[in-house]
Coordinates of C-alpha atoms in Angstrom, one line a residue:
X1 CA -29.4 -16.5 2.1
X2 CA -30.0 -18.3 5.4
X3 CA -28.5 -19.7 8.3
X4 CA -30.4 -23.0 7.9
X5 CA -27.3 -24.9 7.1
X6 CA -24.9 -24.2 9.5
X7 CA -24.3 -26.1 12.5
X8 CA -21.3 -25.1 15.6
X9 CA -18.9 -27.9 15.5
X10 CA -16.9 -29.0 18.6
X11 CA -12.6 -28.0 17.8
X12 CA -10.6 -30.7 17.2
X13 CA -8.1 -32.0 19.6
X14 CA -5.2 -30.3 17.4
X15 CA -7.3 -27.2 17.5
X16 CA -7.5 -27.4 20.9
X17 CA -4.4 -27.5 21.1
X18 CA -3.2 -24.7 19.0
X19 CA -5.9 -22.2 21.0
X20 CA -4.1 -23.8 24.0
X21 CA -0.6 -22.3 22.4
X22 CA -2.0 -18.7 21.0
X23 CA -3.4 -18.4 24.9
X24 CA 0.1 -18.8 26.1
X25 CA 1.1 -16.8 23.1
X26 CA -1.1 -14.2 23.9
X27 CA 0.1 -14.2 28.5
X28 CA 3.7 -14.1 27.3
X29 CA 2.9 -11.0 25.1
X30 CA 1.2 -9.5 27.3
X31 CA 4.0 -9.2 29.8
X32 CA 6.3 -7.3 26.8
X33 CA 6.5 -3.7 27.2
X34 CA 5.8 -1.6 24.3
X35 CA 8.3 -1.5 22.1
X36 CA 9.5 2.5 22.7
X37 CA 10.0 0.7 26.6
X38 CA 11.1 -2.5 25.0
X39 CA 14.3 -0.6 23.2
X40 CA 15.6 1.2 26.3
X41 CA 15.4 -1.9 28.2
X42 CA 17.3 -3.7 25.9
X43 CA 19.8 -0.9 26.0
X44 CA 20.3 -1.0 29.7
X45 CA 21.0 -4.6 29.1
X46 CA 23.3 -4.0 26.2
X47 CA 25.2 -1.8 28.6
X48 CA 25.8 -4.5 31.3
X49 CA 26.7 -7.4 28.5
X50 CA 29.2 -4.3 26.8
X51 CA 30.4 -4.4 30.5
X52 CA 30.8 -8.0 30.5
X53 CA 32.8 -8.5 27.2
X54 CA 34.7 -5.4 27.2
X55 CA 37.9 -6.3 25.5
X56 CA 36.9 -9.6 23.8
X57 CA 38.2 -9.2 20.2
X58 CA 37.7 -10.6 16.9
X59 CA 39.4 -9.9 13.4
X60 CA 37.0 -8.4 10.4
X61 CA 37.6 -11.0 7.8
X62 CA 36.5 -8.0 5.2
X63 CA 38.8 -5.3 6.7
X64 CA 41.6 -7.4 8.3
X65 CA 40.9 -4.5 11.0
X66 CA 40.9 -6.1 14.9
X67 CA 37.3 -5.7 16.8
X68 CA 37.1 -5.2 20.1
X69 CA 34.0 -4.8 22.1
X70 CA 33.8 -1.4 24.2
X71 CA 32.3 -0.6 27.7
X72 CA 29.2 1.9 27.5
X73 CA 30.4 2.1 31.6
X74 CA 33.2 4.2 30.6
X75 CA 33.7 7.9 30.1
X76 CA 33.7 7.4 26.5
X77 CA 30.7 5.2 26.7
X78 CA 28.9 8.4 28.9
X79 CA 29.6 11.1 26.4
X80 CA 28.9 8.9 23.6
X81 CA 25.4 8.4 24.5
X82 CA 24.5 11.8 25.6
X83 CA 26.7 13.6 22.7
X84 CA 25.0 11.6 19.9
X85 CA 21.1 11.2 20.8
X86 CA 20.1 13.8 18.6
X87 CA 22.1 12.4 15.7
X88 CA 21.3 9.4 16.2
X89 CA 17.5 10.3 15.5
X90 CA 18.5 13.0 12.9
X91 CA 20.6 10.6 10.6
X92 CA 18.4 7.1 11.7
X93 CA 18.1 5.8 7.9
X94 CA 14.7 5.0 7.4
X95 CA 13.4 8.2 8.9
X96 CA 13.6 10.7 6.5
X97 CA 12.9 8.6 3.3
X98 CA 9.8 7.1 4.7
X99 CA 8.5 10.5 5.6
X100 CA 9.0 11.5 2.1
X101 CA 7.1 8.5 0.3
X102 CA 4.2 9.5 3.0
X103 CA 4.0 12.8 1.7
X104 CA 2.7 11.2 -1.5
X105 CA 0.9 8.3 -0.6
X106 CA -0.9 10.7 2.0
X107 CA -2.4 12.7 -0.9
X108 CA -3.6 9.3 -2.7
X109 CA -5.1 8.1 0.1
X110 CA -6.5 11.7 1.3
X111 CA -8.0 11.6 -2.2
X112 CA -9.7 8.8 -2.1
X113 CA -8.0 7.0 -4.8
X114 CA -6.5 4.4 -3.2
X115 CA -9.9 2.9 -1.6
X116 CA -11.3 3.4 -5.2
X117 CA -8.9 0.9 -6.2
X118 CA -8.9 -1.5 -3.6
X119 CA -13.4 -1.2 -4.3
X120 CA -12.8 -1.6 -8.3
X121 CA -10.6 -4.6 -7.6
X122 CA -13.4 -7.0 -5.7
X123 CA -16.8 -5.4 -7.3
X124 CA -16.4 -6.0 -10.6
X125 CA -15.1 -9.1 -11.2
X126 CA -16.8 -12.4 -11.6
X127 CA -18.2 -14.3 -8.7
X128 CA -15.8 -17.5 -9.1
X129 CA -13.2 -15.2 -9.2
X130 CA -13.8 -13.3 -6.2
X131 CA -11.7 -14.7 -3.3
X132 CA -8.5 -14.7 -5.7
X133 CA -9.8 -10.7 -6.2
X134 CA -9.9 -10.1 -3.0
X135 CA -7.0 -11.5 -2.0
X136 CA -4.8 -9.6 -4.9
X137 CA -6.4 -6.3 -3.7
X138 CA -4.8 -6.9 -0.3
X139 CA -1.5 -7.0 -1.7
X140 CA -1.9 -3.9 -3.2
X141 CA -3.4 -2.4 -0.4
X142 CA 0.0 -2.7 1.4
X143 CA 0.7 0.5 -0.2
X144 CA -1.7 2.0 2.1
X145 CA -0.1 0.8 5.2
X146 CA -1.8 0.4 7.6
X147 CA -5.0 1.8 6.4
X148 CA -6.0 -1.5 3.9
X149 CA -7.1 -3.1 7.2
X150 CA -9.5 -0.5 8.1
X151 CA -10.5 0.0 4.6
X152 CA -10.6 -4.0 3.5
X153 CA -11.9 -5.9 6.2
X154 CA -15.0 -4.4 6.2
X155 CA -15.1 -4.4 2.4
X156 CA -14.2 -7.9 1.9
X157 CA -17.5 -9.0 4.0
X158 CA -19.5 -6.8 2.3
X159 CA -18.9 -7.7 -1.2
X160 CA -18.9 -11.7 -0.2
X161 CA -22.3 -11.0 1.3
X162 CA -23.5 -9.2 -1.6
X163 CA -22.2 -12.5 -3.6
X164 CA -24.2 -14.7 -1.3
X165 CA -21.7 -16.0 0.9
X166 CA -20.2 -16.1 3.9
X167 CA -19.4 -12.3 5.0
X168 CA -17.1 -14.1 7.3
X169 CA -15.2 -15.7 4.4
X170 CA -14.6 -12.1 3.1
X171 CA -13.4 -10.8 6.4
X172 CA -10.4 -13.9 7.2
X173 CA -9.7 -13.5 3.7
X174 CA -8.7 -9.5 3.5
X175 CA -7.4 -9.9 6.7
X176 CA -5.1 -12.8 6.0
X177 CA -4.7 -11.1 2.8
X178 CA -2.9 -7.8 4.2
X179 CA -1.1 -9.5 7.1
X180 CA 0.0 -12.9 6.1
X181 CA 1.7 -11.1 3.2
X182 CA 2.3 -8.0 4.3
X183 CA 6.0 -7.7 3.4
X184 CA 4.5 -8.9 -0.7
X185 CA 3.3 -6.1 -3.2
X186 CA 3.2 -5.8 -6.6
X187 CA 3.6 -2.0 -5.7
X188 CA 6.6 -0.3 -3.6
X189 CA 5.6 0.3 -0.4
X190 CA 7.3 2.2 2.6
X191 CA 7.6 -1.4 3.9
X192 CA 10.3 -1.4 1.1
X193 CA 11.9 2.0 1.7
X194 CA 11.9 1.2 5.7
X195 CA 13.8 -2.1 5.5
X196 CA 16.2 -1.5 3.0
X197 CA 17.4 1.7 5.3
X198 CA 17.8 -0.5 8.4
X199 CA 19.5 -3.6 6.0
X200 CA 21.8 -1.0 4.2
X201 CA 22.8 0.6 7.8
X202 CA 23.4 -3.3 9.0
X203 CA 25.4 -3.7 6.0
X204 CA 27.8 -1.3 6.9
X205 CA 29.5 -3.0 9.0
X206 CA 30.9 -5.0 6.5
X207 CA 31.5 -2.8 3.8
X208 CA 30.8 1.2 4.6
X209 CA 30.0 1.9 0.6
X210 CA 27.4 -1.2 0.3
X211 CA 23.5 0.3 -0.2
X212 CA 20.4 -1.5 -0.6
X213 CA 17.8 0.4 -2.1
X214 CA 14.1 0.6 -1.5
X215 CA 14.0 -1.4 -5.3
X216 CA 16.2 -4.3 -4.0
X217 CA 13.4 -7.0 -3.4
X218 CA 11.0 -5.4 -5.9
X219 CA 10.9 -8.8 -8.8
X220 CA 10.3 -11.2 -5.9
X221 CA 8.2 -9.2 -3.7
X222 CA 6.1 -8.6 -7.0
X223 CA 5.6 -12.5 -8.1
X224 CA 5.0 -13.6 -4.3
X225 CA 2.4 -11.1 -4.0
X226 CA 0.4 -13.8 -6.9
X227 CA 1.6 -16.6 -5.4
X228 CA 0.2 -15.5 -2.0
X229 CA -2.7 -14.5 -3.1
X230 CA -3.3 -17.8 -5.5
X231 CA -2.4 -19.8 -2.3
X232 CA -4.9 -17.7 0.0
X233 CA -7.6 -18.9 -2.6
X234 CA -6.9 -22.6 -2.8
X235 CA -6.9 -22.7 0.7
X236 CA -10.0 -20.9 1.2
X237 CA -12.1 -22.5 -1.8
X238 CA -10.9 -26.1 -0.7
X239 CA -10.7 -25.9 3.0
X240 CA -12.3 -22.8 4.7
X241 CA -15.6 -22.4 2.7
X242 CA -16.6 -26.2 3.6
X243 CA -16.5 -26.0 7.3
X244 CA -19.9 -26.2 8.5
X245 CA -19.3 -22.8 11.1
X246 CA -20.3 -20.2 8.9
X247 CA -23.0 -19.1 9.6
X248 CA -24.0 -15.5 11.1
X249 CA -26.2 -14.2 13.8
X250 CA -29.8 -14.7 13.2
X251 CA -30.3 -10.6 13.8
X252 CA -27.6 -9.5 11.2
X253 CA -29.5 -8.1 8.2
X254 CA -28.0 -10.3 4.9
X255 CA -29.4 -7.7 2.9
X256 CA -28.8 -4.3 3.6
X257 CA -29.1 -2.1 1.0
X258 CA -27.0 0.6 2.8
X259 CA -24.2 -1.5 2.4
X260 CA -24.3 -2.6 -0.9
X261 CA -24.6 1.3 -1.8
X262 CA -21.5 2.0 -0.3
X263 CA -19.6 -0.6 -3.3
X264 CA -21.0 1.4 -5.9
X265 CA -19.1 4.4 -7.7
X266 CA -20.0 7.3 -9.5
X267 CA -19.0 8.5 -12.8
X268 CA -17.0 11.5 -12.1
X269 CA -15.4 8.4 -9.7
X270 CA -15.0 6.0 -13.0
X271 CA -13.5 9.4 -15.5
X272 CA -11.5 10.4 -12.7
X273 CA -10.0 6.6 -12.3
X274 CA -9.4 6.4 -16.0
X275 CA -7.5 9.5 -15.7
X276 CA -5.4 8.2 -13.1
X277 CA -4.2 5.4 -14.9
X278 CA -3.4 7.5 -17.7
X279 CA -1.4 9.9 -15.8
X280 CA 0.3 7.2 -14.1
X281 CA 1.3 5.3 -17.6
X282 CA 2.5 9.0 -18.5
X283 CA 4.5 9.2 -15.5
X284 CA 6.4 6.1 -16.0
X285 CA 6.7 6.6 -19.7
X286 CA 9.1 9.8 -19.0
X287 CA 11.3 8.2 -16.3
X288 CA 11.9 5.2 -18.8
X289 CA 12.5 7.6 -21.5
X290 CA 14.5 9.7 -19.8
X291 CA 16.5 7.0 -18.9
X292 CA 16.9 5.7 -22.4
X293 CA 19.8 8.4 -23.7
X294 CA 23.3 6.8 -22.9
X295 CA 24.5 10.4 -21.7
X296 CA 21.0 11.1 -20.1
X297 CA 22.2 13.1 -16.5
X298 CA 19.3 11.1 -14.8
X299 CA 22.0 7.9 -15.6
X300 CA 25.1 7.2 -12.8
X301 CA 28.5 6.9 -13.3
X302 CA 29.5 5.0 -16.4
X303 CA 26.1 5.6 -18.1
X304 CA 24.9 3.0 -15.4
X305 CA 20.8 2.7 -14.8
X306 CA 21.0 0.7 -11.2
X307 CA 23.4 3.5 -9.7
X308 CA 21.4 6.5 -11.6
X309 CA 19.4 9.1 -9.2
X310 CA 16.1 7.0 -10.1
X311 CA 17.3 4.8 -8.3
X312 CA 19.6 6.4 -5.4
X313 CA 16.3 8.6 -5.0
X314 CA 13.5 6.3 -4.7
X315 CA 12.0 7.8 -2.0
X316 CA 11.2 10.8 -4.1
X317 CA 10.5 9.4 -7.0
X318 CA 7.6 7.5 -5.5
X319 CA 6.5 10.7 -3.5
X320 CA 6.0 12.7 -6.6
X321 CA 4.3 9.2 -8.8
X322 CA 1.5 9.1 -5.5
X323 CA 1.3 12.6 -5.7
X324 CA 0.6 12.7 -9.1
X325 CA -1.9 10.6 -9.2
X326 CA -3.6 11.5 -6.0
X327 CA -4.4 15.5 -7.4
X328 CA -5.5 14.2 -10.9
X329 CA -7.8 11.6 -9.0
X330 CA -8.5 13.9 -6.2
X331 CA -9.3 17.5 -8.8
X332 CA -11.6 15.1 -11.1
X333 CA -13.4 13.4 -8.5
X334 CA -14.0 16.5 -6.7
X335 CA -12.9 15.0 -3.4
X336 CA -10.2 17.7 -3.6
X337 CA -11.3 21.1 -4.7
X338 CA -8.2 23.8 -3.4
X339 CA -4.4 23.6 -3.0
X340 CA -4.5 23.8 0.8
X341 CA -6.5 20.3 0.2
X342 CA -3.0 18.7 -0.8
X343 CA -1.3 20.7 2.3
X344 CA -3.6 19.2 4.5
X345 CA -3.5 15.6 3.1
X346 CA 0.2 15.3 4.1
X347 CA 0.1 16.8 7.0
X348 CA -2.0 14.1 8.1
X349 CA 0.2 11.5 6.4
X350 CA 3.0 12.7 8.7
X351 CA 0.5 12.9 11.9
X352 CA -0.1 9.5 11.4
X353 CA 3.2 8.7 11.3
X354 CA 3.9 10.4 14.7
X355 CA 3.9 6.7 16.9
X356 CA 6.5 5.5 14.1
X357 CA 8.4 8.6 14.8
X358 CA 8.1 7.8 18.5
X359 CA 9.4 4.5 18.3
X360 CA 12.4 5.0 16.1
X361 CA 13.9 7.4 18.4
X362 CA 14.3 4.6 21.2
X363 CA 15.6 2.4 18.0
X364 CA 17.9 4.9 17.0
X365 CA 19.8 5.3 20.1
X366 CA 19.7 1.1 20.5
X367 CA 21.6 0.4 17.6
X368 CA 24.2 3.5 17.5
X369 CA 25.0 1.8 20.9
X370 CA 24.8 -1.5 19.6
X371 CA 27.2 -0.5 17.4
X372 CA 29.6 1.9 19.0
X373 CA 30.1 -1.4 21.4
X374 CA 30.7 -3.5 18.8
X375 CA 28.7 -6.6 20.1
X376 CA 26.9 -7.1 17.0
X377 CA 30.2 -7.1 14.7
X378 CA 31.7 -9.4 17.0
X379 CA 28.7 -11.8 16.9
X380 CA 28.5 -11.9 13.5
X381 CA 32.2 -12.6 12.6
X382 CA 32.3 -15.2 15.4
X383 CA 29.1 -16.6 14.2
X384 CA 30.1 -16.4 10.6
X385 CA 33.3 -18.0 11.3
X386 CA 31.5 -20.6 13.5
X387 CA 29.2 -21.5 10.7
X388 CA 32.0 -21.7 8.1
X389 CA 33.9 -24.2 10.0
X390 CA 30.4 -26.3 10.7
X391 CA 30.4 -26.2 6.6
X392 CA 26.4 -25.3 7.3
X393 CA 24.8 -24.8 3.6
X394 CA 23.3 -21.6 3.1
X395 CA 19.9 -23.0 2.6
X396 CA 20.2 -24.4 5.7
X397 CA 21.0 -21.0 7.3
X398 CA 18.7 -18.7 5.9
X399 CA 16.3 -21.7 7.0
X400 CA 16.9 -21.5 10.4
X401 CA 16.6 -17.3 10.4
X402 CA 13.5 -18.0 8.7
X403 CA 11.8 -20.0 11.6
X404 CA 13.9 -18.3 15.0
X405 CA 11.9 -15.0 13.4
X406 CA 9.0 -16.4 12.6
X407 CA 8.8 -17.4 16.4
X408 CA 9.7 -13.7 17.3
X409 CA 7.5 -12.1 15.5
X410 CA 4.4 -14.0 17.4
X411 CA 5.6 -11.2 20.1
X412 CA 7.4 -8.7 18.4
X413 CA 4.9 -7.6 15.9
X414 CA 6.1 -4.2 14.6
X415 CA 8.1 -5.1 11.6
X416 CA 10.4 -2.4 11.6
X417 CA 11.3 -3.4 15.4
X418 CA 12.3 -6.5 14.9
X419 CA 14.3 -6.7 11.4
X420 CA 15.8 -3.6 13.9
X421 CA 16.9 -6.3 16.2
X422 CA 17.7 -8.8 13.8
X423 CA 19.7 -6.9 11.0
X424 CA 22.7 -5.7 12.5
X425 CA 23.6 -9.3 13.8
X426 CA 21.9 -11.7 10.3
X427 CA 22.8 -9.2 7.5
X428 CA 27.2 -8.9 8.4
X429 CA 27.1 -12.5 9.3
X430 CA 25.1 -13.7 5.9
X431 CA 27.8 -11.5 4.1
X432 CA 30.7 -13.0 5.6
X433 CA 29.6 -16.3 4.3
X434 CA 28.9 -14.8 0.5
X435 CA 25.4 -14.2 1.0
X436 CA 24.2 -10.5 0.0
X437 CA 21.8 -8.4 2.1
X438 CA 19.4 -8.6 -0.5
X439 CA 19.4 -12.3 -0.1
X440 CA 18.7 -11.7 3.8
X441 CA 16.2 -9.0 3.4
X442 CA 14.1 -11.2 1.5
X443 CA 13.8 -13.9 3.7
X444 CA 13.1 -11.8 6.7
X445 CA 10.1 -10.8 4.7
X446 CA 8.6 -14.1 4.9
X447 CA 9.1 -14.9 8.3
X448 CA 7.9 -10.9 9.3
X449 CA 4.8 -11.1 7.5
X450 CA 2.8 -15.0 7.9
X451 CA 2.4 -14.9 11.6
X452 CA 0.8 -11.6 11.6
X453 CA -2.0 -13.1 10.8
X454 CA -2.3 -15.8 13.6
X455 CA -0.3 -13.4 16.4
X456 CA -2.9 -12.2 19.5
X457 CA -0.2 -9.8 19.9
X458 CA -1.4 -7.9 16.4
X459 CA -4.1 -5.5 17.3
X460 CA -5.3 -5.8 13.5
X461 CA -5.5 -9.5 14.8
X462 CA -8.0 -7.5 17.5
X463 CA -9.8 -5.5 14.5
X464 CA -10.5 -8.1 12.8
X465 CA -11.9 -9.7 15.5
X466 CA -14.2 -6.9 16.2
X467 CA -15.4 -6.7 12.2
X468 CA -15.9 -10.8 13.1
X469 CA -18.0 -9.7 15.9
X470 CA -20.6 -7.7 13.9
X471 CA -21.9 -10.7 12.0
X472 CA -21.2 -13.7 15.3
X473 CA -21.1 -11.9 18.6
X474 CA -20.5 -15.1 19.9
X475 CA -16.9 -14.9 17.8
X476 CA -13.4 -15.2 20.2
X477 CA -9.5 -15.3 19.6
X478 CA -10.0 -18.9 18.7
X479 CA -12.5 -18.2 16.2
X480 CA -10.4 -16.2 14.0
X481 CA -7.2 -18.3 15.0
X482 CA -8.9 -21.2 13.6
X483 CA -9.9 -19.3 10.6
X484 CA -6.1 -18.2 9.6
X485 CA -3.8 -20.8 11.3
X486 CA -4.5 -22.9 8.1
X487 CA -4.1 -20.5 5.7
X488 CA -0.8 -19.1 7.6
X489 CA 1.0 -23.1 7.7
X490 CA 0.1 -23.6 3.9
X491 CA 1.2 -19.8 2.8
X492 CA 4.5 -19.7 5.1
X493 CA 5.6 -23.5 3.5
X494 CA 4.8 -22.3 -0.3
X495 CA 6.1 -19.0 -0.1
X496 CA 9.5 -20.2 2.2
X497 CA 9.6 -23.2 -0.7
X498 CA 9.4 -20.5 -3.4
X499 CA 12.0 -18.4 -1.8
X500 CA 14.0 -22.0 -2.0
X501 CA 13.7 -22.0 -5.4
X502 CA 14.2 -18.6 -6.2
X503 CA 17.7 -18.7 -3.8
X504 CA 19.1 -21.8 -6.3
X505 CA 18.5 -20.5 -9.6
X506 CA 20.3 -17.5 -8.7
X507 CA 17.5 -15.0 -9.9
X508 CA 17.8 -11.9 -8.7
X509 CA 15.6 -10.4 -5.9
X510 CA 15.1 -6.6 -7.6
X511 CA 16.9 -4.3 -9.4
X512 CA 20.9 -4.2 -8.7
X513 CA 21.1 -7.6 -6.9

């Protein structure tokens, strides 16, 4: 494998023009504080508007209840936001539900499983096959958080080199991979358990007894994860592999056999791995089974299955399935060899969680204000109202969220931040005009996750970079940017038109829609 063929060609005027945008993308992001400043700015600000509207009023269609927005500059505004900090962190909803999925996934990470996975997934499969591989495996490394980028960036150029092509291919594609669909798994993920406590607590505001589980997008956030990863490949097999800039610095070695070593497994590895599987076809076999008797007590009220403690306790169910499977992968593989080992796995699940936990402590104390004021009700039953009268289709409207977030998350790039913004106001307004959370939820996962990949703002957009940098020192913002701006168009219209689709038949998004 040479360079021989490879020539630099000069950008196009419409890629000009986009590098021209993601530069002004990249200035107005930088001026954003981060987002633990971001949240007590916007609550000083929420205090002036509350201020400014205090008294305005509106009637809950849902409740027939009048809604009137309250002062924070008031002596009930005053103790409310230094009587209920600490419960406001203490009962925030995603908190304690995605520490306890972390406890588990920590020990399946911390054993090594999960990058055994993500490894058997792009190593042994055929070479034609290889980008669609890839692709898939960064769908299911979503349930690593975070972690797949540092774990599949580097893989994916490694295995495309060691296939003869471009290790710069491999890198755009694990990247796009992980961030374009990021909110797309075939696997729960914390992403799930995180959104469905901040859409169940928007929710409320409409009806106090509504509750959207962790499960709620599972069936379409299972069959977008192929289509994403089938559109990734089409792209990249038609498109990106046919531009004439791919080649690599003349000084990278093409052939290093320290590399390639690092794809190969052993077979304590390979028993241990078949083991895993088994345990966690075991584990699933007893929950189904044990759901199976009508009078089972794992069933909810009236025998039901969607209101039954699998369900209601998610979270913990997928903290003891990761856990599972990490100690019999971990105990055969030898990468764990004492108890303590699994102690000291979550404990740094949870430490890594620690900027998260940072984070949603400014959140927390946004939206109990944002609520205690009653802004966001208002909006949304003015809004609602507003949109009713305008006879706008619900296409039309879930449309237009789709896009304003889209734009948003160019500079607001921690998911959980802005569907934290976004929620209270989209999720009571969509339900006023008959459309559920779920509904909502879902399409706030499309418009979260494709610009992740195109987004200066992301510092995995940075990482990648740097991986990108290993093989073409030479390689800038607009390298990458010209890399996965195709991609993130074609993958943002098929998976918005497949939403579209799924929306009219009526199908339903997960489990209890």
């Amino acid at each position: 494998m040479t360079n021989e063929t490879f020539a630099e060609p000069s950008a196009s005027k419409g890629l000009q023009r986009a590098f021209r945008f993601f530069a002004i993308v990249e200035k107005v992001g930088n001026l954003l504080p981060n987002p633990f400043w971001l949240f007590w700015i916007l609550s000083i600000l929420l205090a002036g508007i509350s201020a400014l509207l205090a008294g305005a009023s509106t009637t809950n269609p849902a409740t027939g209840e009048e809604v009137t927005v309250l002062s924070m500059f008031t002596a009930e505004g005053l103790q409310m936001v230094l009587g209920t900090a600490v419960k406001n962190f203490a009962t925030f909803p995603p908190m304690a539900t995605i520490i306890t999925v972390l406890l588990g996934i920590a020990v399946a990470q911390k054993s090594g499983l999960i990058d055994a996975l993500l490894r058997g997934m792009v190593t042994r499969v055929p070479a034609k096959y290889l980008t669609f591989a890839l692709s898939m495996a960064g769908m299911v490394g979503h349930v690593a958080g975070d972690a797949a980028y540092v774990t599949l960036i580097p893989l994916g150029a490694m295995v495309f080199l060691a296939a003869g092509r471009s290790p710069l291919i491999g890198i755009v594609v694990a990247y796009v991979s992980i961030a374009a669909g990021y909110d797309a798994s075939p696997s729960l993920t914390t992403t799930d358990v995180l959104l469905s406590g901040l859409t169940t607590a928007a929710a409320h505001t409409i009806d106090p007894a509504y509750v959207v589980t962790p499960v709620t997008n599972y069936y379409f956030g299972l069959a977008s994860s192929f289509l994403i990863a089938l559109a990734i490949t089409v792209v990249t097999e038609k498109v990106l592999v046919r531009r004439p800039d791919l080649q690599v610095d003349d000084d990278v070695d093409l052939t290093n056999p320290a590399k390639l070593a690092t794809l190969e497994t052993t077979p304590a590895a390979r028993r241990a791995m078949r083991l895993t599987g088994l345990a966690a076809l075991v584990f699933a076999a007893v929950i189904v089974l044990a759901l199976v008797p009508a009078n089972s007590p794992l069933r909810g009220e009236g025998g039901g299955i969607v209101n039954s403690v699998v369900f209601s306790g998610m979270a913990f169910i997928l903290c003891l399935f990761f856990t599972t499977i990490g100690l019999v992968y971990g105990f055969v593989s030898g990468s764990f060899a004492k108890s303590h080992d699994i102690i000291d796995a979550m404990i740094d699940g949870v430490r890594s969680l620690a900027p998260i936990l940072v984070l949603f402590f400014a959140i927390a104390q946004f939206l109990a204000y944002f609520k205690w004021t009653k802004i966001g009700e208002v909006m949304a039953i003015t809004s609602a109202e507003w949109l009713a009268k305008m006879n706008v289709p619900g296409w039309a409207i879930l449309l237009g969220i789709a896009i304003l977030i889209t734009f948003m998350n160019f500079v607001i790039t921690s998911g959980s931040a802005l569907w934290a913004l976004a929620a209270p106001v989209f999720v009571p307004m969509l339900m006023l005009l008959n459309i559920p959370p779920e509904t909502t939820q879902a399409v706030y996962r499309i418009a979260d996750s494709v610009t992740n990949s195109v987004t200066p703002m992301s510092p995995y957009f940075v990482m990648a970079l740097g991986f990108m940098q290993q093989y073409r020192k030479s390689a800038g913002i607009g390298t990458l940017a010209s890399f996965t701006i195709p991609i993130a168009i074609v993958v943002w219209i098929v998976w918005m038109a497949f939403f579209m689709a799924w929306y009219f038949t009526g199908f339903p998004f997960g489990p209890g829609y």
